[in-house]
PDB file of C-alpha atoms and ligand atoms in Angstrom:
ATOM      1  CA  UNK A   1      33.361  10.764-119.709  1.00  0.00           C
ATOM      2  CA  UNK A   2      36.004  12.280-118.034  1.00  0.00           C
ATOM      3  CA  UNK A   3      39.453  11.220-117.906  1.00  0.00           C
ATOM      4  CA  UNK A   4      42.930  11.723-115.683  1.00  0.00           C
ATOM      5  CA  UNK A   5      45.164  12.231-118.471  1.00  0.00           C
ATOM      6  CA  UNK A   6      49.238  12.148-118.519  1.00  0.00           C
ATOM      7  CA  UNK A   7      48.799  16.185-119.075  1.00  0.00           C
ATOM      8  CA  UNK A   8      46.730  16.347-115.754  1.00  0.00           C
ATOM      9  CA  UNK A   9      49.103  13.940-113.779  1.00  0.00           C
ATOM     10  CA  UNK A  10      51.847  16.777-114.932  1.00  0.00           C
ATOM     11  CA  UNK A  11      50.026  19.058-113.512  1.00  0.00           C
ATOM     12  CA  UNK A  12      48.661  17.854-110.523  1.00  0.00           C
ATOM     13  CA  UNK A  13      53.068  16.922-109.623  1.00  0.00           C
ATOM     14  CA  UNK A  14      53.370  20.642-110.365  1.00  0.00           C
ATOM     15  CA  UNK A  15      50.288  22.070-107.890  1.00  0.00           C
ATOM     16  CA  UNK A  16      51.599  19.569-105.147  1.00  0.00           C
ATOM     17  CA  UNK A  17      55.678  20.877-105.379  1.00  0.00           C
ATOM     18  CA  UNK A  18      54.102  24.070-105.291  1.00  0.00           C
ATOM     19  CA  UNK A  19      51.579  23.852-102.355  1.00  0.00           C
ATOM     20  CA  UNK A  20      54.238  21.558-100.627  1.00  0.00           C
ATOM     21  CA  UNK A  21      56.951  24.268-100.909  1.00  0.00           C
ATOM     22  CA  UNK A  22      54.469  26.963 -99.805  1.00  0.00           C
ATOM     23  CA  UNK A  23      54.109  24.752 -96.329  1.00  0.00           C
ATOM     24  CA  UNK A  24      57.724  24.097 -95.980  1.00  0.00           C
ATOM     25  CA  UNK A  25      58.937  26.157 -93.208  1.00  0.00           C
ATOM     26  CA  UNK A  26      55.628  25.078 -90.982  1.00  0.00           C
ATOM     27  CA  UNK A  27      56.578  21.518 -91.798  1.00  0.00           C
ATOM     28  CA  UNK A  28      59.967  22.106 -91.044  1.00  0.00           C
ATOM     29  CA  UNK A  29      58.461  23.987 -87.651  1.00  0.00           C
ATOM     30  CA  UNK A  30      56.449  20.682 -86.970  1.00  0.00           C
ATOM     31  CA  UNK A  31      59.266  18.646 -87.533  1.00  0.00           C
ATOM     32  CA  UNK A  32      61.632  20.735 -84.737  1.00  0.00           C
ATOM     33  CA  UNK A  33      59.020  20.151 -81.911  1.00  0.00           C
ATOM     34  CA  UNK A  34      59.245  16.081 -82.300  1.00  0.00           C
ATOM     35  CA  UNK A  35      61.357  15.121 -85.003  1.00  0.00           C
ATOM     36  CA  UNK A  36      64.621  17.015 -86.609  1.00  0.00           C
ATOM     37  CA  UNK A  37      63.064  19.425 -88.502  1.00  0.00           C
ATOM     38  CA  UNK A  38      64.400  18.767 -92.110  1.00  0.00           C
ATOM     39  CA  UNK A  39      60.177  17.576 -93.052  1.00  0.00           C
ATOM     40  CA  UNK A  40      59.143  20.581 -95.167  1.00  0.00           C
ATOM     41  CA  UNK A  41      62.815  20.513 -97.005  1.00  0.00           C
ATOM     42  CA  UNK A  42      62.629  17.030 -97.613  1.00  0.00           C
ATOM     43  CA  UNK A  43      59.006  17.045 -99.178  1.00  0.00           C
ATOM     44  CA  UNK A  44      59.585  20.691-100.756  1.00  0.00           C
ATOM     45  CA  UNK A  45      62.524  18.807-102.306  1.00  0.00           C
ATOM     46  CA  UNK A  46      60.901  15.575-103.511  1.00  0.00           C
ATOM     47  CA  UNK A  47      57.819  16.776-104.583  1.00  0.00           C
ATOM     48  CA  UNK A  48      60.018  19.246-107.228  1.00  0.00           C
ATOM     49  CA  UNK A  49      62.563  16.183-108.077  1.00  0.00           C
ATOM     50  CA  UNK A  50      59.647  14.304-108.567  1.00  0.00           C
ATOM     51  CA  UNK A  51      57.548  17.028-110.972  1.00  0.00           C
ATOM     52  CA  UNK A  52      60.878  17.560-113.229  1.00  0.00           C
ATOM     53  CA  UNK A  53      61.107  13.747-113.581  1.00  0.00           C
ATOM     54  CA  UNK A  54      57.713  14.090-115.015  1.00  0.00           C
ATOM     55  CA  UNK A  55      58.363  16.977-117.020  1.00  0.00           C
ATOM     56  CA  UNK A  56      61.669  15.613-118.490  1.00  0.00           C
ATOM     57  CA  UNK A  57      59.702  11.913-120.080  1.00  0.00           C
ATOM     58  CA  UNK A  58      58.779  12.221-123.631  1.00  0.00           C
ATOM     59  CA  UNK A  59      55.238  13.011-125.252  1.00  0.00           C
ATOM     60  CA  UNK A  60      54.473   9.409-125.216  1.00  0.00           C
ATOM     61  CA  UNK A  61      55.266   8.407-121.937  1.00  0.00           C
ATOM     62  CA  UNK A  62      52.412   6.327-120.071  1.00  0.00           C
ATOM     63  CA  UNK A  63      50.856   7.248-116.657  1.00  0.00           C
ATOM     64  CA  UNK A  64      52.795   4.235-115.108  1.00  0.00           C
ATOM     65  CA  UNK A  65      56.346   5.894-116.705  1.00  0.00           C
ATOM     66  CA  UNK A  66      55.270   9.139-115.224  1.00  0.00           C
ATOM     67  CA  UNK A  67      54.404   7.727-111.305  1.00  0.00           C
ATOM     68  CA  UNK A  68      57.359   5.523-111.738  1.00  0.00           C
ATOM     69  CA  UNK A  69      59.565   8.499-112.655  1.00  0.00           C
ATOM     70  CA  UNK A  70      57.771  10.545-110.049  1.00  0.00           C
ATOM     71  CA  UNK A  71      59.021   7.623-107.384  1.00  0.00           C
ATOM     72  CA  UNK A  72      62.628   7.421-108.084  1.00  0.00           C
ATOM     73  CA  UNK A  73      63.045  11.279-108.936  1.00  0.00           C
ATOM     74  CA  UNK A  74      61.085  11.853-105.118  1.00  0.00           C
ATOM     75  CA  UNK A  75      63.792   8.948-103.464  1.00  0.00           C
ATOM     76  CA  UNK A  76      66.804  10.020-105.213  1.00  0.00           C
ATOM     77  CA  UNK A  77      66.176  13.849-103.289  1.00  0.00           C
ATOM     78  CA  UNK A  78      65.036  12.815-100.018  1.00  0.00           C
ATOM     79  CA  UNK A  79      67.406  11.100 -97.661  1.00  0.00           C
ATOM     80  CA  UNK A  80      64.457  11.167 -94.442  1.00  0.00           C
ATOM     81  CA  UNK A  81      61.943   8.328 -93.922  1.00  0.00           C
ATOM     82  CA  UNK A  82      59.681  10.182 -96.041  1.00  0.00           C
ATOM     83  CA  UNK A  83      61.619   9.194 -98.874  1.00  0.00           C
ATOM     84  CA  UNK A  84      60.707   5.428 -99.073  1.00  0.00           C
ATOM     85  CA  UNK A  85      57.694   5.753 -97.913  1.00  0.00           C
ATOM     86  CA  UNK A  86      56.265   8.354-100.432  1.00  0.00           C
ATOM     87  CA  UNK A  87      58.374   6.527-103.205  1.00  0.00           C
ATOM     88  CA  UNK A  88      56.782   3.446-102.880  1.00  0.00           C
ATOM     89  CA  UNK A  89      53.550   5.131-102.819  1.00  0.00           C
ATOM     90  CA  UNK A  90      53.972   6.282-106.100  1.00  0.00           C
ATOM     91  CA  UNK A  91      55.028   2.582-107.534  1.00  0.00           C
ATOM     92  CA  UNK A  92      51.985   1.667-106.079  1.00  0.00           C
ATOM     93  CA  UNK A  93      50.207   3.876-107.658  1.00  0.00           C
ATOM     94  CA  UNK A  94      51.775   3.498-111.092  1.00  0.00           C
ATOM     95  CA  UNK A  95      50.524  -0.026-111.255  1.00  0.00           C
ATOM     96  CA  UNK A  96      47.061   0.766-110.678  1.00  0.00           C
ATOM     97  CA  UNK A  97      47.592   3.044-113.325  1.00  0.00           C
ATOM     98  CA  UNK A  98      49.055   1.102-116.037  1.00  0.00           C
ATOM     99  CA  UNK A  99      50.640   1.308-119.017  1.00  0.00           C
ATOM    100  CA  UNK A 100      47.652   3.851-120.530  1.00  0.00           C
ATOM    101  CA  UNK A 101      47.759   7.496-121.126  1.00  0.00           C
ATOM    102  CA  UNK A 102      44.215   8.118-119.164  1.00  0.00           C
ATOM    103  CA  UNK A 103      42.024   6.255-116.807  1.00  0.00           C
ATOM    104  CA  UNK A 104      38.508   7.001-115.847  1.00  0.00           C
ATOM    105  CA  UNK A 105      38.578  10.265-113.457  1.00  0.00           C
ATOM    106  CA  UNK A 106      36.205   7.526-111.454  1.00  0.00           C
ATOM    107  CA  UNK A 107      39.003   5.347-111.050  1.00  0.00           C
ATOM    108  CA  UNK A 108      41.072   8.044-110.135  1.00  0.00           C
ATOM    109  CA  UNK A 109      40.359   7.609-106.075  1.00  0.00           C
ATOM    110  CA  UNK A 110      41.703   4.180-106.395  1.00  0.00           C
ATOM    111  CA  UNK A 111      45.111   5.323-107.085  1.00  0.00           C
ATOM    112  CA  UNK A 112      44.686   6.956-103.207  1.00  0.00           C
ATOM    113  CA  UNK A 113      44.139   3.373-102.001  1.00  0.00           C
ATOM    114  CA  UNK A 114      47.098   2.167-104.079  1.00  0.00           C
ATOM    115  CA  UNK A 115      49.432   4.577-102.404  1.00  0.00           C
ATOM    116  CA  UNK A 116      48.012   4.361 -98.469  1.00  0.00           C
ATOM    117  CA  UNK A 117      48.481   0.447 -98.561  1.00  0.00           C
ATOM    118  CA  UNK A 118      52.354   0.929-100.932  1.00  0.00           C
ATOM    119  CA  UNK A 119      52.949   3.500 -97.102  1.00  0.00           C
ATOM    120  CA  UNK A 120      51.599   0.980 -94.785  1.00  0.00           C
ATOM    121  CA  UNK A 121      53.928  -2.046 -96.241  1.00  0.00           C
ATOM    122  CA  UNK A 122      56.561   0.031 -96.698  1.00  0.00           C
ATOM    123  CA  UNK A 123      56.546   1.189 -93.314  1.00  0.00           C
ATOM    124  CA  UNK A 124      54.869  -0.947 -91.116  1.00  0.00           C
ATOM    125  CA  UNK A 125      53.184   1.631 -89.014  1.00  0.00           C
ATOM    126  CA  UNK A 126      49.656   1.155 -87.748  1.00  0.00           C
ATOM    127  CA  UNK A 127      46.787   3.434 -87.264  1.00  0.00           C
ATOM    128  CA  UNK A 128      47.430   5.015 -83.828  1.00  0.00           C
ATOM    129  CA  UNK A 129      51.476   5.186 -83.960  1.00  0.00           C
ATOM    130  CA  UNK A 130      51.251   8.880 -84.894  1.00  0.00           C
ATOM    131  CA  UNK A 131      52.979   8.679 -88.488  1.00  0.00           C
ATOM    132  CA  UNK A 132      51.438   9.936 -91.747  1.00  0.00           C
ATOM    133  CA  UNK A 133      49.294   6.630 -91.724  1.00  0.00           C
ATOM    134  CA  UNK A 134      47.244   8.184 -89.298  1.00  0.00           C
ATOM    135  CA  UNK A 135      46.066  10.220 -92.767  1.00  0.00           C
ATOM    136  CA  UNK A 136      46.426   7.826 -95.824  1.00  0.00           C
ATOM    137  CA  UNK A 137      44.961   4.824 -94.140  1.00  0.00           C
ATOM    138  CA  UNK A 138      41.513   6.804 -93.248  1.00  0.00           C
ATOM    139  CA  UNK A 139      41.683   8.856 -96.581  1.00  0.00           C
ATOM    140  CA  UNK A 140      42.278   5.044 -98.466  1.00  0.00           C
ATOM    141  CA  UNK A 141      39.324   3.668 -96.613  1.00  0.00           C
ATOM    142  CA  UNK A 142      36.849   6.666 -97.338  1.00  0.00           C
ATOM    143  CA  UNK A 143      37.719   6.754-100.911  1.00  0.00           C
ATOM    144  CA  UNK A 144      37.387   2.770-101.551  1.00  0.00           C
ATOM    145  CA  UNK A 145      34.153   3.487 -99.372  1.00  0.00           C
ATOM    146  CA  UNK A 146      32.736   6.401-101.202  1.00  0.00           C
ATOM    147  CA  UNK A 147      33.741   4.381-104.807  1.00  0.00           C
ATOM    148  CA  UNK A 148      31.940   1.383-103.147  1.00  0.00           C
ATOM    149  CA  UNK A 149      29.308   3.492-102.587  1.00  0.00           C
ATOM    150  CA  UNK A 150      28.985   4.781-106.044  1.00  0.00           C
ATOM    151  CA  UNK A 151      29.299   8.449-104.933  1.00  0.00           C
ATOM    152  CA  UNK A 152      30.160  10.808-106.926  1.00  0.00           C
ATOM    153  CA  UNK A 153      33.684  11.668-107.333  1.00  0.00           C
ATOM    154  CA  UNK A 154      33.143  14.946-105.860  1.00  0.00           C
ATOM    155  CA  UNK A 155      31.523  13.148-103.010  1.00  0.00           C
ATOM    156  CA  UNK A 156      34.635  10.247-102.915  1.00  0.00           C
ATOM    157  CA  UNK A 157      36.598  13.354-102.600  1.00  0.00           C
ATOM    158  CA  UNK A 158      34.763  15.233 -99.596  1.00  0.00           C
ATOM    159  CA  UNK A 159      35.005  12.122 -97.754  1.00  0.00           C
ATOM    160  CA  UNK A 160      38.324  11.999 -98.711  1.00  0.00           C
ATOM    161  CA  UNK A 161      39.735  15.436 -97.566  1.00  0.00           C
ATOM    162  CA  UNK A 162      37.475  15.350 -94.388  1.00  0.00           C
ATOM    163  CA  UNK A 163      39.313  11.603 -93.511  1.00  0.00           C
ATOM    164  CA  UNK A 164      42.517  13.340 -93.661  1.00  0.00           C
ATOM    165  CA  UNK A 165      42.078  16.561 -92.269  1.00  0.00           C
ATOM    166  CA  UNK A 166      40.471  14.770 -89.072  1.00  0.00           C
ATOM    167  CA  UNK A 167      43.488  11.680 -89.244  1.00  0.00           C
ATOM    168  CA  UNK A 168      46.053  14.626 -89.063  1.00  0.00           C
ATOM    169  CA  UNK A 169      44.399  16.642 -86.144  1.00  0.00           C
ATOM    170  CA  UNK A 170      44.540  12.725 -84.129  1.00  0.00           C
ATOM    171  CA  UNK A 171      47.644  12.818 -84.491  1.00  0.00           C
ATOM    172  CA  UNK A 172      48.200  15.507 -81.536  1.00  0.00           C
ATOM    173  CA  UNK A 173      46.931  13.029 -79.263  1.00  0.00           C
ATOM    174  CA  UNK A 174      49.165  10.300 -79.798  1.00  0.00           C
ATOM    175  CA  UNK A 175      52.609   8.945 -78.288  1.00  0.00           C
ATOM    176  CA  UNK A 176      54.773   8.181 -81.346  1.00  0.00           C
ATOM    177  CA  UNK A 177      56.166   4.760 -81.538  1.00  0.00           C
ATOM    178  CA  UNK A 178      57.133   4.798 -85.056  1.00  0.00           C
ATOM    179  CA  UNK A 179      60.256   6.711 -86.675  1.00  0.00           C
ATOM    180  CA  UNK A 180      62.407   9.399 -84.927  1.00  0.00           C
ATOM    181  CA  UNK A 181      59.704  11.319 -83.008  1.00  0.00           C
ATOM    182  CA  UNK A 182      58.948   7.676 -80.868  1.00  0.00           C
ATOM    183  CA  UNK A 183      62.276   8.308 -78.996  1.00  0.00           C
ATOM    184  CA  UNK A 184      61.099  11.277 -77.382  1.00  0.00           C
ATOM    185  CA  UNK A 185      57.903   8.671 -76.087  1.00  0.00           C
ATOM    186  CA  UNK A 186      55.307  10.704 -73.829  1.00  0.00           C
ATOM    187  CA  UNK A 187      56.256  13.799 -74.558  1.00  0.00           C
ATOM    188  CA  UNK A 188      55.409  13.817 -78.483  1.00  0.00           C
ATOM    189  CA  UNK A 189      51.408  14.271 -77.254  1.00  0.00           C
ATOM    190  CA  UNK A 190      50.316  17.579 -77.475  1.00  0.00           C
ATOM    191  CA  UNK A 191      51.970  18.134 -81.323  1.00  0.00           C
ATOM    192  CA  UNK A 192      50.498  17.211 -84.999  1.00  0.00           C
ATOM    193  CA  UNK A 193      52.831  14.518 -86.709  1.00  0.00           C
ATOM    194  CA  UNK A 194      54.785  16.752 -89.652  1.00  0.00           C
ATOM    195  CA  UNK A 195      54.395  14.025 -91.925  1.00  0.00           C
ATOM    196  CA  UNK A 196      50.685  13.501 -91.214  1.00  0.00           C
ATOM    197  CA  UNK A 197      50.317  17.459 -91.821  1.00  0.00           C
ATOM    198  CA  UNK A 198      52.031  16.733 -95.125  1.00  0.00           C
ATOM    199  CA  UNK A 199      49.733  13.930 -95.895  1.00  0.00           C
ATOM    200  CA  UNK A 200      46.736  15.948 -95.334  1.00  0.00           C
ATOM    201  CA  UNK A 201      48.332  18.832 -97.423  1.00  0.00           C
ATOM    202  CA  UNK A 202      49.185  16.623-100.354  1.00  0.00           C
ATOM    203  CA  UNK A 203      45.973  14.868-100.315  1.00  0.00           C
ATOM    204  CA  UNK A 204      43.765  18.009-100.058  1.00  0.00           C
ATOM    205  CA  UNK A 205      45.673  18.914-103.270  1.00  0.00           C
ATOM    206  CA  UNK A 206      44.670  16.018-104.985  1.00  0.00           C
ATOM    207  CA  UNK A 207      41.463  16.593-103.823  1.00  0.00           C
ATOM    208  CA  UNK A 208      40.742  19.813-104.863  1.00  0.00           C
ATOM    209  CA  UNK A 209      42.352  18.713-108.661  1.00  0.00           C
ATOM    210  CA  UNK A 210      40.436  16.302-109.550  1.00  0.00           C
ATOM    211  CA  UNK A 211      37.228  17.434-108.211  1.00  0.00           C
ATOM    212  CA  UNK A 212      37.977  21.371-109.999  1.00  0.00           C
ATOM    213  CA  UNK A 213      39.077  18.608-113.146  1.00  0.00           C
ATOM    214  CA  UNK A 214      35.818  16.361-113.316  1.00  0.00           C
ATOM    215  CA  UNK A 215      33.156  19.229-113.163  1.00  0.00           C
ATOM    216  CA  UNK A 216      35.163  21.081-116.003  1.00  0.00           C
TER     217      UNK A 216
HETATM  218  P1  ADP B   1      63.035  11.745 -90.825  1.00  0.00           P
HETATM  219  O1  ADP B   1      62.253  11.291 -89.639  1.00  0.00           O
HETATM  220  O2  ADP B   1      63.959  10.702 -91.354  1.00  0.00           O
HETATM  221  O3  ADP B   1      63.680  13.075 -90.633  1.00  0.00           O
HETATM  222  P2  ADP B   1      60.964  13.132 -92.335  1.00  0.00           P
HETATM  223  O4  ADP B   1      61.193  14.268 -91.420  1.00  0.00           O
HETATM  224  O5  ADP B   1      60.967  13.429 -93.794  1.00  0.00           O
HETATM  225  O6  ADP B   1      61.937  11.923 -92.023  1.00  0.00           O
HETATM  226  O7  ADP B   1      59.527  12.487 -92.057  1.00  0.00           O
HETATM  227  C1  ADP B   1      59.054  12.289 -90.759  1.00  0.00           C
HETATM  228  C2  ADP B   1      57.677  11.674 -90.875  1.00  0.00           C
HETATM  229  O8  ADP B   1      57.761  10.382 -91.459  1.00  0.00           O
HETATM  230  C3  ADP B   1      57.008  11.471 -89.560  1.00  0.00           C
HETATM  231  O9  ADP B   1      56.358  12.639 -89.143  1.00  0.00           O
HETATM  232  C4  ADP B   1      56.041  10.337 -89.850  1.00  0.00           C
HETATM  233  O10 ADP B   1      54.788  10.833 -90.293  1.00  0.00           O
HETATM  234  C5  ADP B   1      56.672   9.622 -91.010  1.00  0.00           C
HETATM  235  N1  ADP B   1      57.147   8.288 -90.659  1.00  0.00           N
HETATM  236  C6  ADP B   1      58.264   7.953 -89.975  1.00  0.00           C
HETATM  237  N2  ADP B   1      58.378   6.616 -89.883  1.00  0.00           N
HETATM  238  C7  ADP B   1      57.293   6.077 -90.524  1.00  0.00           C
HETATM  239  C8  ADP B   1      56.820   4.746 -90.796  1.00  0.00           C
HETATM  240  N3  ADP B   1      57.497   3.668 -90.382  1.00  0.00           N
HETATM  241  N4  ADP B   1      55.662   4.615 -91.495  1.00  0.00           N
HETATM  242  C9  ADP B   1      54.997   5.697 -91.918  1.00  0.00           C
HETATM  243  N5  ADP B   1      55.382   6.956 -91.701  1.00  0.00           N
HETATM  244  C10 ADP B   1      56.517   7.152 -91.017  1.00  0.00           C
HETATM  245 MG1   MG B   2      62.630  14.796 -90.128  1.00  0.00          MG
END
C-alpha cells in the first residue's frame, strides 16, 4: 500500500516553491493587467517560507506539524490576499491529515477538498467571481468525485488537473467582483485571474507528485 509520508510532504513543499518561483514573473505579469502585480512575489515568497518551515521541524514531526508550519511560515511572508487564503488552506489540510506520519496515498486527494472548502470560508468568493476558487472549488469536487467513484488515484488526479486547468482558462471570461481586480469591474474580462493561474500551477504540481509517487 502506498503511503504520503512526512518525507514526501517535504518534498512535494520543495517542487511547489520551485515550480511557483519558476512562474513568478508571468504571475506577477497577470497580476499588472488586473490586480497590482506583486502575485508571483507573493506566492514565490510563501511557498519558500512555507518549505523552510517544513524543513526546519524535527525528525518526528507529524504531517499535521508540518501543514501547520507550512500555514503560518506561508502567512508570516505574504502580506496580499493570497496570504490568508492559502494559509488557511493548509490548516485545513493539516486536520485532515492528523497527527500521523503517513496516510493512505488514496486519501491523499482528500486533503485537496480540505484546502478548496479552508479558501472558500476564508474568502467568501463563489464560483463565477473570477478568484482562485474558480480552480480549487472544481479541482475539490472532481477529486471527492473521482474518490467517490473509486478511481484510481491516477484517475482522481486526471480529473483533478483537467478541473483546474479548465477553472483557470474561465476565468478570462469573467468580471471580477471579489478582491482588488473587482474595482476595475468590466474591464477585468478578457484576462486569466493570477491567482487562479497559481491555483492551477500549484495543483498540477500536486498532481503530477503523487501520481509519479503512487506508481513508484
Ligand atoms: P492582492 O490582491 O492582495 O495583491 P495577490 O496578488 O497575492 O493579493 O492575490 C490576488 C489573487 O487572490 C486574485 O487573483 C484572486 O485569485 C485571489 N483572491 C482575492 N480575493 C479573494 C477571495 N476573497 N477569495 C478567494 N480568492 C481571492
Ligand atoms: Mg496582487
Amino acid at each position: 500500500m502506498h503511503t504520503l509520508t512526512t518525507t514526501d510532504i517535504a518534498r512535494l513543499f520543495r517542487e511547489l516553491a520551485s515550480t511557483i518561483a519558476g512562474a513568478r514573473d508571468e504571475l506577477c505579469r497577470l497580476d499588472g493587467v488586473i490586480g497590482d502585480a506583486d502575485h508571483g512575489i507573493a506566492m514565490e515568497q510563501g511557498f519558500t517560507a512555507a518549505s523552510k518551515a517544513i524543513e526546519a521541524l524535527p525528525e518526528e514531526s507529524t504531517l499535521a506539524d508540518q501543514l501547520n508550519a507550512a500555514a503560518k511560515g506561508f502567512l508570516n511572508a505574504v502580506g496580499a490576499s493570497s496570504g490568508p487564503l492559502y494559509a488557511t488552506a493548509f490548516m485545513r489540510a493539516a486536520k485532515v491529515a492528523g497527527a500521523r506520519h503517513a496516510v493512505p496515498l488514496n486519501e491523499a486527494p482528500g486533503l485537496i477538498v480540505a484546502m478548496a472548502e479552508g479558501i472558500r470560508s476564508r474568502g467568501k468568493a463563489e464560483v463565477g467571481e473570477k478568484t482562485m476558487v474558480d480552480v480549487w472549488a472544481p479541482a475539490a469536487e472532481a477529486a471527492g468525485q473521482g474518490m467517490a467513484d473509486g478511481l484510481s488515484l491516477a484517475g482522481i488526479m486526471a480529473r483533478t488537473q483537467a478541473a483546474a486547468t479548465a477553472g483557470a482558462e474561465s476565468t478570462r471570461l469573467m468580471v471580477a467582483t471579489k478582491g482588488r481586480s473587482s474595482r476595475l469591474g468590466s474591464r477585468s474580462v478578457g484576462h486569466m485571474d493570477p491567482g487562479a493561474a497559481s491555483a492551477a500551477i500549484v495543483l498540477n504540481v500536486i498532481a503530477q507528485d503523487w501520481v509519479r509517487h503512487g506508481t513508484d
